[in-house]
Coordinates of C-alpha atoms in Angstrom, one line a residue:
Chain A
X1 CA 279.3 3.0 -162.9
X2 CA 280.9 6.1 -161.4
X3 CA 281.1 6.0 -157.6
X4 CA 280.5 9.4 -155.8
X5 CA 280.3 7.9 -152.3
X6 CA 282.6 8.7 -149.5
X7 CA 284.1 5.2 -149.8
X8 CA 284.2 5.7 -153.6
X9 CA 286.2 8.9 -153.6
X10 CA 288.5 7.4 -150.9
X11 CA 289.3 4.4 -153.1
X12 CA 290.3 6.8 -156.0
X13 CA 292.4 8.7 -153.9
X14 CA 294.1 5.6 -153.0
X15 CA 294.5 4.5 -156.4
X16 CA 296.1 8.1 -157.2
X17 CA 298.4 7.6 -154.2
X18 CA 299.5 4.0 -155.1
X19 CA 300.1 5.3 -158.7
X20 CA 302.3 8.1 -157.3
X21 CA 304.2 5.8 -154.9
X22 CA 305.1 3.5 -157.7
X23 CA 306.0 6.2 -160.2
X24 CA 308.0 8.0 -157.4
X25 CA 311.4 6.3 -158.0
X26 CA 311.1 7.5 -161.5
X27 CA 310.0 10.8 -160.9
X28 CA 312.9 11.3 -158.5
X29 CA 315.3 10.3 -161.1
X30 CA 313.8 12.7 -163.5
X31 CA 313.9 15.6 -160.9
X32 CA 317.5 14.8 -159.9
X33 CA 318.6 14.8 -163.6
X34 CA 317.7 18.5 -163.8
X35 CA 319.6 19.2 -160.7
X36 CA 323.2 20.2 -160.3
X37 CA 325.5 17.8 -159.0
X38 CA 325.5 19.8 -155.6
X39 CA 321.9 20.0 -155.5
X40 CA 321.6 16.2 -156.2
X41 CA 324.0 15.1 -153.5
X42 CA 322.3 16.6 -150.2
X43 CA 321.3 15.6 -146.9
X44 CA 318.0 17.3 -147.2
X45 CA 316.7 16.6 -150.6
X46 CA 315.8 19.4 -152.7
X47 CA 312.3 19.2 -154.0
X48 CA 312.4 22.9 -155.2
X49 CA 315.3 24.0 -157.3
X50 CA 316.3 25.9 -160.5
X51 CA 316.3 23.3 -163.0
X52 CA 319.3 23.0 -165.3
X53 CA 320.2 21.1 -168.3
X54 CA 323.9 20.7 -167.2
X55 CA 323.7 17.1 -166.4
X56 CA 322.4 16.2 -169.7
X57 CA 325.0 18.1 -171.4
X58 CA 327.6 16.2 -169.4
X59 CA 326.0 13.0 -169.9
X60 CA 326.0 13.7 -173.6
X61 CA 329.4 15.4 -174.1
X62 CA 331.9 13.7 -176.3
X63 CA 334.2 12.2 -173.4
X64 CA 331.1 10.3 -171.8
X65 CA 330.7 7.7 -174.7
X66 CA 327.0 7.9 -174.2
X67 CA 326.4 8.3 -177.9
X68 CA 328.6 5.2 -178.4
X69 CA 326.7 2.9 -176.2
X70 CA 323.3 4.4 -177.3
X71 CA 324.2 3.5 -180.8
X72 CA 325.1 0.0 -179.8
X73 CA 321.8 -0.3 -177.9
X74 CA 319.8 1.2 -181.1
X75 CA 321.6 -1.2 -183.5
X76 CA 321.4 -4.3 -181.3
X77 CA 317.5 -3.9 -180.5
X78 CA 316.5 -2.8 -184.2
X79 CA 318.6 -5.2 -185.8
X80 CA 317.8 -8.2 -183.5
X81 CA 314.0 -7.3 -183.7
X82 CA 314.1 -7.3 -187.6
X83 CA 316.3 -10.5 -187.8
X84 CA 314.0 -12.0 -185.3
X85 CA 311.0 -11.3 -187.5
X86 CA 312.5 -12.3 -190.4
X87 CA 312.7 -15.8 -189.1
X88 CA 309.6 -15.8 -186.9
X89 CA 307.0 -14.6 -189.8
X90 CA 307.8 -17.6 -192.0
X91 CA 307.7 -20.0 -189.4
X92 CA 304.5 -18.8 -187.8
X93 CA 303.0 -18.4 -191.4
X94 CA 303.9 -22.2 -191.8
X95 CA 302.6 -23.3 -188.5
X96 CA 299.3 -21.1 -188.7
X97 CA 298.1 -21.8 -192.4
X98 CA 299.7 -25.2 -192.9
X99 CA 299.7 -27.2 -189.8
X100 CA 301.0 -30.8 -189.6
X101 CA 301.0 -33.4 -186.7
X102 CA 304.1 -31.9 -185.6
X103 CA 303.2 -28.1 -185.5
X104 CA 301.9 -28.3 -182.0
X105 CA 305.0 -30.0 -180.7
X106 CA 307.3 -27.4 -182.6
X107 CA 305.4 -24.6 -181.4
X108 CA 305.4 -25.5 -177.7
X109 CA 309.0 -26.4 -178.1
X110 CA 309.9 -22.8 -179.3
X111 CA 308.0 -21.3 -176.6
X112 CA 309.5 -23.4 -173.8
X113 CA 313.1 -22.3 -174.8
X114 CA 312.0 -19.0 -173.6
X115 CA 312.1 -20.9 -170.1
X116 CA 315.6 -21.9 -170.2
X117 CA 317.4 -19.6 -167.8
X118 CA 320.1 -17.6 -169.7
X119 CA 322.7 -18.9 -167.0
X120 CA 322.1 -22.4 -168.3
X121 CA 323.4 -21.5 -171.7
X122 CA 325.9 -18.8 -170.6
X123 CA 329.1 -20.7 -170.2
X124 CA 329.1 -22.5 -173.6
X125 CA 328.0 -19.5 -175.4
X126 CA 330.7 -17.5 -173.6
X127 CA 333.4 -20.2 -174.7
X128 CA 332.4 -20.5 -178.1
X129 CA 332.0 -16.8 -178.7
X130 CA 335.5 -16.4 -177.4
X131 CA 336.9 -19.0 -179.8
X132 CA 335.0 -17.4 -182.6
X133 CA 336.1 -14.0 -181.7
X134 CA 332.5 -12.8 -181.1
X135 CA 333.1 -11.4 -177.4
X136 CA 332.4 -7.9 -177.2
X137 CA 331.1 -8.0 -180.5
X138 CA 327.9 -6.3 -181.8
X139 CA 327.0 -9.0 -184.2
X140 CA 327.3 -11.6 -181.6
X141 CA 325.3 -9.8 -178.8
X142 CA 322.5 -9.0 -181.7
X143 CA 322.1 -12.6 -182.5
X144 CA 321.6 -13.4 -178.6
X145 CA 319.0 -10.8 -178.5
X146 CA 317.4 -12.5 -181.3
X147 CA 317.5 -16.0 -179.6
X148 CA 316.1 -14.4 -176.4
X149 CA 313.1 -12.9 -178.3
X150 CA 312.5 -15.7 -180.8
X151 CA 309.8 -17.6 -178.8
X152 CA 307.9 -14.4 -178.2
X153 CA 308.1 -13.5 -181.7
X154 CA 307.1 -16.8 -183.2
X155 CA 304.2 -16.9 -180.7
X156 CA 302.8 -13.5 -181.1
X157 CA 303.1 -13.5 -184.9
X158 CA 301.2 -17.1 -184.9
X159 CA 298.5 -16.1 -182.7
X160 CA 297.8 -13.0 -185.0
X161 CA 298.0 -15.3 -188.1
X162 CA 295.5 -17.7 -186.5
X163 CA 293.0 -14.7 -186.5
X164 CA 293.1 -14.5 -190.2
X165 CA 290.8 -17.0 -192.0
X166 CA 292.5 -19.7 -193.9
X167 CA 290.1 -19.2 -197.0
X168 CA 292.4 -16.2 -197.9
X169 CA 295.3 -18.2 -198.4
X170 CA 293.5 -21.1 -200.3
X171 CA 291.9 -18.3 -202.5
X172 CA 295.4 -17.0 -203.3
X173 CA 296.6 -20.4 -203.8
X174 CA 294.0 -21.2 -206.4
X175 CA 294.6 -18.0 -208.1
X176 CA 298.1 -19.4 -208.7
X177 CA 300.3 -17.2 -206.1
X178 CA 303.3 -18.8 -204.9
X179 CA 303.5 -19.2 -201.1
X180 CA 305.9 -16.2 -200.9
X181 CA 303.4 -14.0 -202.9
X182 CA 300.7 -15.2 -200.8
X183 CA 302.5 -14.3 -197.5
X184 CA 303.6 -10.9 -198.8
X185 CA 300.8 -9.6 -200.7
X186 CA 297.7 -11.2 -198.8
X187 CA 298.8 -12.1 -195.3
X188 CA 301.2 -9.7 -194.0
X189 CA 299.1 -6.6 -194.8
X190 CA 296.6 -8.1 -192.9
X191 CA 298.8 -9.0 -189.7
X192 CA 300.7 -5.7 -190.1
X193 CA 299.4 -4.1 -186.9
X194 CA 300.1 -7.5 -184.8
X195 CA 303.5 -7.9 -186.3
X196 CA 304.2 -4.3 -185.6
X197 CA 303.2 -4.8 -181.7
X198 CA 305.2 -8.0 -181.6
X199 CA 308.3 -6.3 -182.8
X200 CA 307.8 -3.3 -180.3
X201 CA 307.6 -5.7 -177.6
X202 CA 310.9 -7.3 -178.8
X203 CA 312.5 -3.9 -179.1
X204 CA 311.6 -3.1 -175.6
X205 CA 312.9 -6.5 -174.2
X206 CA 316.0 -6.1 -176.2
X207 CA 316.6 -2.7 -175.1
X208 CA 316.2 -3.5 -171.6
X209 CA 318.3 -6.7 -171.7
X210 CA 321.2 -6.5 -169.3
X211 CA 322.4 -10.0 -168.5
X212 CA 323.9 -10.7 -171.8
X213 CA 325.1 -7.0 -172.3
X214 CA 326.9 -7.4 -169.0
X215 CA 328.6 -10.8 -169.5
X216 CA 329.3 -10.9 -173.2
X217 CA 330.7 -7.3 -173.9
X218 CA 333.0 -4.8 -172.5
X219 CA 333.4 -1.6 -174.4
X220 CA 333.3 -2.2 -178.2
X221 CA 329.8 -3.6 -178.3
X222 CA 328.6 -2.4 -175.0
X223 CA 325.3 -1.1 -174.7
X224 CA 323.7 1.3 -172.4
X225 CA 323.1 -1.2 -169.8
X226 CA 326.6 -1.7 -169.3
X227 CA 327.2 2.0 -169.8
X228 CA 324.7 2.8 -166.7
X229 CA 325.9 -0.1 -164.7
X230 CA 329.5 1.6 -164.9
X231 CA 327.9 4.0 -162.4
X232 CA 327.7 1.4 -159.8
X233 CA 331.0 2.6 -158.0
X234 CA 330.3 6.3 -158.2
X235 CA 329.3 6.9 -154.8
X236 CA 327.7 10.0 -154.9
X237 CA 329.7 11.6 -157.1
X238 CA 327.9 11.9 -160.4
X239 CA 324.2 11.4 -159.2
X240 CA 323.0 14.1 -161.5
X241 CA 324.9 12.7 -164.6
X242 CA 323.9 9.3 -163.8
X243 CA 320.4 10.3 -163.5
X244 CA 320.4 12.3 -166.7
X245 CA 322.0 9.4 -168.6
X246 CA 319.3 7.1 -166.9
X247 CA 316.4 9.2 -168.0
X248 CA 317.7 9.4 -171.6
X249 CA 317.8 5.6 -171.6
X250 CA 314.4 4.8 -169.9
X251 CA 312.2 7.6 -171.1
X252 CA 312.0 6.5 -174.9
X253 CA 311.0 2.8 -173.7
X254 CA 308.4 4.0 -170.9
X255 CA 306.6 6.0 -173.6
X256 CA 306.7 3.0 -176.0
X257 CA 305.8 0.6 -173.4
X258 CA 302.6 2.6 -172.6
X259 CA 301.7 2.0 -176.4
X260 CA 302.4 -1.6 -175.9
X261 CA 300.5 -2.5 -172.8
X262 CA 297.8 -4.7 -174.2
X263 CA 300.2 -6.6 -176.9
X264 CA 302.3 -7.1 -173.8
X265 CA 299.8 -9.1 -171.8
X266 CA 299.1 -11.3 -174.7
X267 CA 302.8 -11.5 -175.7
X268 CA 304.3 -12.4 -172.4
X269 CA 301.6 -14.7 -171.2
X270 CA 301.7 -16.7 -174.5
X271 CA 298.4 -16.0 -175.1
X272 CA 297.3 -17.7 -171.7
X273 CA 295.8 -14.1 -170.6
X274 CA 293.4 -12.1 -173.1
Chain B
X1 CA 305.6 -34.0 -202.0
X2 CA 301.8 -34.7 -201.8
X3 CA 301.1 -36.6 -198.6
X4 CA 297.4 -37.6 -198.2
X5 CA 297.6 -37.8 -194.4
X6 CA 298.2 -34.1 -194.0
X7 CA 296.7 -32.9 -190.7
X8 CA 294.5 -30.0 -192.2
X9 CA 291.1 -31.5 -191.8
X10 CA 287.6 -30.1 -192.6
X11 CA 288.3 -27.5 -195.2
X12 CA 291.1 -29.4 -196.7
X13 CA 291.5 -29.0 -200.5
X14 CA 293.8 -31.1 -202.7
X15 CA 295.5 -28.1 -203.5
X16 CA 296.5 -27.4 -200.1
X17 CA 298.3 -30.8 -199.7
X18 CA 301.0 -29.6 -202.2
X19 CA 301.9 -27.0 -199.7
X20 CA 302.3 -28.8 -196.5
X21 CA 305.5 -30.5 -197.8
X22 CA 308.8 -28.9 -198.6
X23 CA 308.0 -25.2 -198.7
X24 CA 306.4 -25.2 -195.4
X25 CA 309.4 -27.2 -194.2
X26 CA 311.6 -24.5 -195.8
X27 CA 309.6 -21.7 -194.1
X28 CA 309.8 -23.3 -190.7
X29 CA 313.6 -24.5 -191.0
X30 CA 315.5 -21.3 -190.5
X31 CA 313.7 -20.4 -187.1
X32 CA 313.7 -24.1 -185.8
X33 CA 317.5 -24.3 -186.8
X34 CA 318.3 -20.9 -185.1
X35 CA 316.8 -21.7 -181.9
X36 CA 318.4 -25.2 -181.9
X37 CA 321.8 -23.8 -182.5
X38 CA 321.5 -20.9 -179.9
X39 CA 319.7 -22.8 -177.0
X40 CA 319.6 -26.5 -177.4
X41 CA 323.3 -26.9 -178.6
X42 CA 324.5 -24.7 -175.6
X43 CA 322.4 -26.6 -173.1
X44 CA 323.7 -29.8 -174.3
X45 CA 327.3 -28.4 -174.0
X46 CA 326.6 -27.4 -170.3
X47 CA 325.5 -30.8 -169.5
X48 CA 328.8 -31.9 -170.9
X49 CA 331.0 -29.5 -169.2
X50 CA 329.2 -30.3 -165.8
X51 CA 330.8 -33.8 -166.3
X52 CA 334.3 -32.5 -167.2
X53 CA 337.3 -31.4 -165.5
X54 CA 337.5 -27.8 -166.8
X55 CA 339.3 -24.8 -165.2
X56 CA 340.3 -21.8 -167.5
X57 CA 343.1 -21.4 -165.0
X58 CA 344.5 -25.0 -165.3
X59 CA 344.1 -25.7 -169.1
X60 CA 346.1 -28.9 -168.8
X61 CA 343.6 -30.5 -166.5
X62 CA 341.1 -32.1 -168.6
X63 CA 339.0 -35.2 -168.6
X64 CA 336.0 -36.8 -167.5
X65 CA 335.1 -36.0 -164.1
X66 CA 332.1 -38.1 -163.2
X67 CA 330.0 -36.7 -160.6
X68 CA 332.9 -34.7 -158.8
X69 CA 331.6 -31.3 -160.0
X70 CA 328.2 -32.0 -158.4
X71 CA 330.0 -33.4 -155.4
X72 CA 332.2 -30.4 -154.9
X73 CA 329.0 -28.1 -155.6
X74 CA 327.1 -29.9 -153.2
X75 CA 329.7 -29.3 -150.5
X76 CA 330.3 -25.7 -151.3
X77 CA 328.4 -23.8 -148.6
X78 CA 328.0 -20.9 -150.9
X79 CA 326.0 -22.9 -153.2
X80 CA 323.6 -23.9 -150.6
X81 CA 323.4 -20.3 -149.5
X82 CA 322.8 -19.3 -153.1
X83 CA 320.1 -21.9 -153.7
X84 CA 318.4 -20.7 -150.2
X85 CA 318.6 -17.0 -151.4
X86 CA 316.9 -18.0 -154.7
X87 CA 314.2 -19.5 -153.1
X88 CA 313.7 -16.7 -150.7
X89 CA 314.1 -14.0 -153.3
X90 CA 311.4 -16.1 -155.5
X91 CA 309.0 -16.8 -152.8
X92 CA 308.9 -13.4 -151.2
X93 CA 308.8 -11.4 -154.5
X94 CA 305.9 -13.6 -155.6
X95 CA 304.0 -13.0 -152.4
X96 CA 304.5 -9.3 -152.6
X97 CA 304.1 -8.7 -156.4
X98 CA 301.0 -11.0 -156.5
X99 CA 299.1 -9.9 -153.4
X100 CA 299.8 -6.1 -154.0
X101 CA 299.3 -6.7 -157.9
X102 CA 295.7 -8.1 -157.2
X103 CA 295.0 -5.1 -154.9
X104 CA 296.0 -2.7 -157.4
X105 CA 294.1 -4.4 -160.1
X106 CA 290.9 -4.4 -158.0
X107 CA 291.5 -0.8 -157.2
X108 CA 292.0 0.0 -160.8
X109 CA 289.2 -2.0 -162.1
X110 CA 286.8 0.8 -160.8
X111 CA 285.9 3.4 -163.2
X112 CA 287.2 6.8 -162.0
X113 CA 288.2 10.1 -163.6
X114 CA 291.9 9.8 -164.7
X115 CA 292.2 6.1 -164.2
X116 CA 294.2 6.0 -167.5
X117 CA 296.7 8.3 -166.2
X118 CA 296.9 6.5 -162.7
X119 CA 297.2 3.1 -164.3
X120 CA 299.9 4.2 -166.9
X121 CA 302.2 5.9 -164.0
X122 CA 301.8 2.7 -162.0
X123 CA 302.9 0.3 -164.6
X124 CA 305.8 2.6 -165.7
X125 CA 308.3 0.6 -163.3
X126 CA 308.1 -2.2 -165.4
X127 CA 309.7 -0.8 -168.4
X128 CA 312.8 0.6 -166.3
X129 CA 315.7 -1.0 -167.3
X130 CA 316.8 -3.4 -164.3
X131 CA 320.3 -1.8 -164.1
X132 CA 318.8 1.6 -163.7
X133 CA 316.5 0.4 -161.1
X134 CA 319.4 -1.1 -159.3
X135 CA 321.3 2.2 -159.6
X136 CA 318.5 4.5 -158.6
X137 CA 317.2 2.6 -155.7
X138 CA 320.7 1.7 -154.3
X139 CA 322.0 5.5 -154.5
X140 CA 318.9 8.0 -154.5
X141 CA 316.6 5.9 -152.2
X142 CA 318.6 3.2 -150.3
X143 CA 321.6 5.4 -149.4
X144 CA 322.0 5.6 -145.5
X145 CA 322.9 9.3 -145.2
X146 CA 321.7 11.1 -148.6
X147 CA 319.0 8.6 -149.7
X148 CA 315.4 9.7 -149.8
X149 CA 314.4 6.9 -147.4
X150 CA 317.1 8.1 -144.8
X151 CA 315.5 11.7 -145.0
X152 CA 312.0 10.2 -144.5
X153 CA 313.2 8.2 -141.5
X154 CA 315.1 11.1 -139.8
X155 CA 311.9 13.1 -140.2
X156 CA 310.0 10.3 -138.5
X157 CA 312.3 10.5 -135.8
X158 CA 313.7 7.1 -136.5
X159 CA 317.4 5.9 -137.1
X160 CA 318.0 5.8 -140.9
X161 CA 318.8 2.4 -142.2
X162 CA 321.6 1.5 -144.3
X163 CA 319.4 -0.9 -146.2
X164 CA 321.9 -2.6 -148.6
X165 CA 324.2 -3.4 -145.8
X166 CA 321.6 -4.3 -142.9
X167 CA 318.8 -5.7 -144.9
X168 CA 320.5 -6.7 -148.3
X169 CA 317.9 -9.4 -149.4
X170 CA 315.0 -7.3 -148.3
X171 CA 316.4 -4.6 -150.3
X172 CA 316.7 -6.8 -153.4
X173 CA 313.1 -8.1 -152.9
X174 CA 311.9 -4.5 -152.8
X175 CA 313.5 -3.7 -156.1
X176 CA 312.3 -6.9 -157.8
X177 CA 308.8 -6.2 -156.4
X178 CA 308.6 -2.4 -157.5
X179 CA 309.6 -3.8 -161.2
X180 CA 307.2 -6.7 -161.0
X181 CA 304.2 -5.5 -159.4
X182 CA 303.1 -3.7 -162.7
X183 CA 303.3 -6.8 -164.4
X184 CA 301.2 -8.7 -162.0
X185 CA 298.7 -5.5 -162.1
X186 CA 298.4 -5.4 -165.9
X187 CA 297.8 -9.3 -166.4
X188 CA 295.2 -9.5 -163.3
X189 CA 293.6 -6.3 -164.7
X190 CA 293.2 -7.9 -167.8
X191 CA 291.8 -10.9 -166.2
X192 CA 289.5 -8.8 -164.2
X193 CA 288.1 -6.9 -167.1
X194 CA 287.4 -10.1 -168.6
X195 CA 285.2 -11.4 -165.6
X196 CA 281.6 -12.8 -166.4
X197 CA 279.5 -9.7 -165.7
X198 CA 276.3 -11.7 -166.1
X199 CA 277.3 -14.1 -163.3
X200 CA 278.0 -11.3 -161.0
X201 CA 274.9 -9.6 -161.7
X202 CA 273.0 -13.1 -161.1
X203 CA 274.7 -13.3 -157.5
X204 CA 274.0 -9.6 -156.5
X205 CA 270.3 -10.2 -157.4
X206 CA 270.7 -13.4 -155.1
X207 CA 271.7 -11.0 -152.5
X208 CA 275.4 -12.0 -152.2
X209 CA 277.4 -9.5 -150.3
X210 CA 280.7 -8.2 -151.8
X211 CA 283.0 -10.7 -149.9
X212 CA 280.8 -13.6 -151.2
X213 CA 280.9 -12.1 -154.8
X214 CA 284.5 -11.9 -154.6
X215 CA 285.0 -15.5 -153.1
X216 CA 282.9 -17.2 -155.3
X217 CA 283.1 -15.4 -158.7
X218 CA 286.2 -13.4 -158.9
X219 CA 288.5 -15.8 -157.3
X220 CA 287.7 -18.9 -159.4
X221 CA 287.9 -16.8 -162.5
X222 CA 291.1 -15.2 -161.6
X223 CA 292.6 -18.6 -160.4
X224 CA 293.7 -19.3 -163.8
X225 CA 295.1 -15.7 -164.4
X226 CA 297.1 -16.1 -161.1
X227 CA 298.4 -19.4 -162.1
X228 CA 299.9 -17.9 -165.1
X229 CA 301.3 -14.8 -163.3
X230 CA 302.7 -17.0 -160.5
X231 CA 304.4 -19.5 -163.0
X232 CA 305.9 -16.7 -165.4
X233 CA 307.1 -14.5 -162.2
X234 CA 308.8 -17.6 -160.9
X235 CA 311.0 -18.3 -164.1
X236 CA 311.7 -14.5 -164.3
X237 CA 312.5 -14.3 -160.4
X238 CA 314.8 -17.4 -160.7
X239 CA 317.1 -15.4 -163.1
X240 CA 317.1 -12.2 -161.5
X241 CA 320.8 -10.8 -162.0
X242 CA 321.2 -7.2 -162.9
X243 CA 319.5 -5.7 -159.7
X244 CA 322.2 -7.8 -157.6
X245 CA 325.1 -7.0 -160.1
X246 CA 324.4 -3.2 -159.7
X247 CA 323.9 -3.1 -156.1
X248 CA 325.1 -5.7 -153.7
X249 CA 327.4 -7.8 -156.1
X250 CA 326.1 -10.9 -154.2
X251 CA 327.0 -9.7 -150.7
X252 CA 327.6 -8.6 -147.9
X253 CA 329.1 -12.3 -147.7
X254 CA 326.9 -14.3 -149.6
X255 CA 323.5 -12.6 -148.4
X256 CA 322.4 -12.0 -151.7
X257 CA 324.1 -14.5 -154.1
X258 CA 321.5 -16.1 -156.0
X259 CA 322.1 -19.1 -158.2
X260 CA 322.7 -17.0 -161.4
X261 CA 325.0 -14.9 -159.4
X262 CA 326.8 -18.0 -158.1
X263 CA 327.2 -19.1 -161.4
X264 CA 328.4 -16.1 -163.0
X265 CA 331.1 -16.0 -159.9
X266 CA 332.3 -19.3 -160.4
X267 CA 332.5 -19.0 -164.3
X268 CA 334.0 -15.6 -164.4
X269 CA 336.0 -15.1 -161.2
X270 CA 337.1 -18.7 -160.3
X271 CA 337.1 -19.7 -163.9
X272 CA 335.8 -23.3 -162.9
X273 CA 333.6 -24.3 -165.9
X274 CA 332.9 -27.6 -164.5
X275 CA 331.3 -26.3 -161.2
X276 CA 329.6 -23.5 -163.0
X277 CA 328.1 -25.8 -165.5
X278 CA 326.8 -28.1 -162.8
X279 CA 325.2 -25.3 -161.1
X280 CA 323.7 -24.0 -164.3
X281 CA 322.2 -27.3 -164.9
X282 CA 320.7 -27.0 -161.3
X283 CA 319.1 -23.7 -162.5
X284 CA 317.6 -25.2 -165.6
X285 CA 316.1 -28.0 -163.5
X286 CA 314.7 -25.5 -160.8
X287 CA 313.4 -23.5 -163.8
X288 CA 312.1 -26.5 -165.4
X289 CA 309.9 -27.5 -162.2
X290 CA 307.8 -24.2 -162.9
X291 CA 308.0 -24.1 -166.7
X292 CA 306.8 -27.7 -167.1
X293 CA 303.4 -26.8 -165.6
X294 CA 303.1 -23.5 -167.5
X295 CA 304.4 -25.3 -170.8
X296 CA 301.5 -27.9 -170.3
X297 CA 298.9 -25.0 -169.6
X298 CA 300.2 -23.1 -172.7
X299 CA 299.9 -26.4 -174.8
X300 CA 296.5 -27.0 -173.5
X301 CA 295.3 -23.6 -174.4
X302 CA 296.9 -23.6 -178.0
X303 CA 293.8 -24.8 -179.8
X304 CA 291.0 -23.5 -177.9
X305 CA 289.8 -21.0 -180.4
X306 CA 291.6 -17.9 -181.6
X307 CA 290.6 -14.8 -179.7
X308 CA 287.7 -12.1 -180.2

């Protein structure tokens, strides 16, 4: 029911206005990224200017190390998601298709680990990692991301498996397929869209993760979060460069996030809101 | 491995009983073991350290500390500041994100041209890395001279504010809210879109006005959704870290030191594993107060039918 009354038009205008206010800091970052450093750091902000790609060039040039951190971010996000799925899919499969008396407990336990604050486990993990030489180590960081996303992945994949009729598993079973065959040939193709969206969400969360990267890595395994955070002492000197680096870091995730909206609600609320 | 008492009732066929034994356990085990090693073992270790004398600068001092760490923590004014700051941050951000999020959800629940675009723009902040949020706000918006807000204030004839120095906690709350309003909006909007249309039609026919409709249909339906938003956000707000790390570093003084930041500082700057572990146990307990309700809710929802 489209509303063409004055009130309706005002509400629509208000919606646009609020959307712009919310988006504005991102827009401002985007604009600043296309400025020169002199233009970026002025008392009266420049809204109209000749855009330049200089800051991007500076942000990406050899000495900045951007690509090193970007590679770490890509590897840790992608590998942690893949390892997470590799562990979560069989677990979710077992719980969805062969529930036992303990399944509910296991599932709730898995979900509840998501609610343990990271600081609650930070100190032992830091000390053990130090002992094992896993500090500032990409594998160590990646495994932490996996642990962080596991509850979400198990839950989401489980909920997608629940949508698939059990009869399919039983039929394959009667035809003599092994558990692995049934999972790979029958169930996975059906659940693929769901699994993909669970993976996408895990990827976004791992990419944006800052707590573990800031505390457990220094340079070798540092991700973009650590790189961007290093600008915190750069008072006004590198605003354009900082913005350019931030845009390169944030833009792909915002785009992916727009695709993941619906699944995000389902995943982040653990199915409580559909 | 066939156990007759397998809990797969109704359609249970004998063939299936074979599968609920070892193979299923083998499928489940890797994930369970992984989570046990990465979450439960460290949690138990934190609890252990909380009762130990353990300072990285004094490796020779070891041994059982009893409740000394907790005593020291409770007599540390910084701990109390951080506890209060945590509660203020959680409370204020909750009020802001839920009320603004609800308003926006109602606004975006109407049909209008370009709604998809507007909604997409409005939820974008949620996907911004918290580190980036901190730096962009600190530098380009909050800066007392070169920031955009200072420029706006000057144009309005007001004195520019040095946000992070004068109103540090408010600044953090603004940043956290900016990131999480989209989350509240998205979830509440999903909730609104599953409103019982027939009930709304019915009360409209009965002559209910907009307010009554809101009060008696929308609010009860949204109650559940709000509950979930509040609980989830509380747990996330309790662990805010990157926004503080990149902007105020907990200061000025202890003005923005929250519990995670306090733990981070006592572990990484004072090297006191005992006290920081005691505080970490405090953080876990605080989070549990919220998550117990949430987990109970999730568990209750577990088997109430799969969706669609």
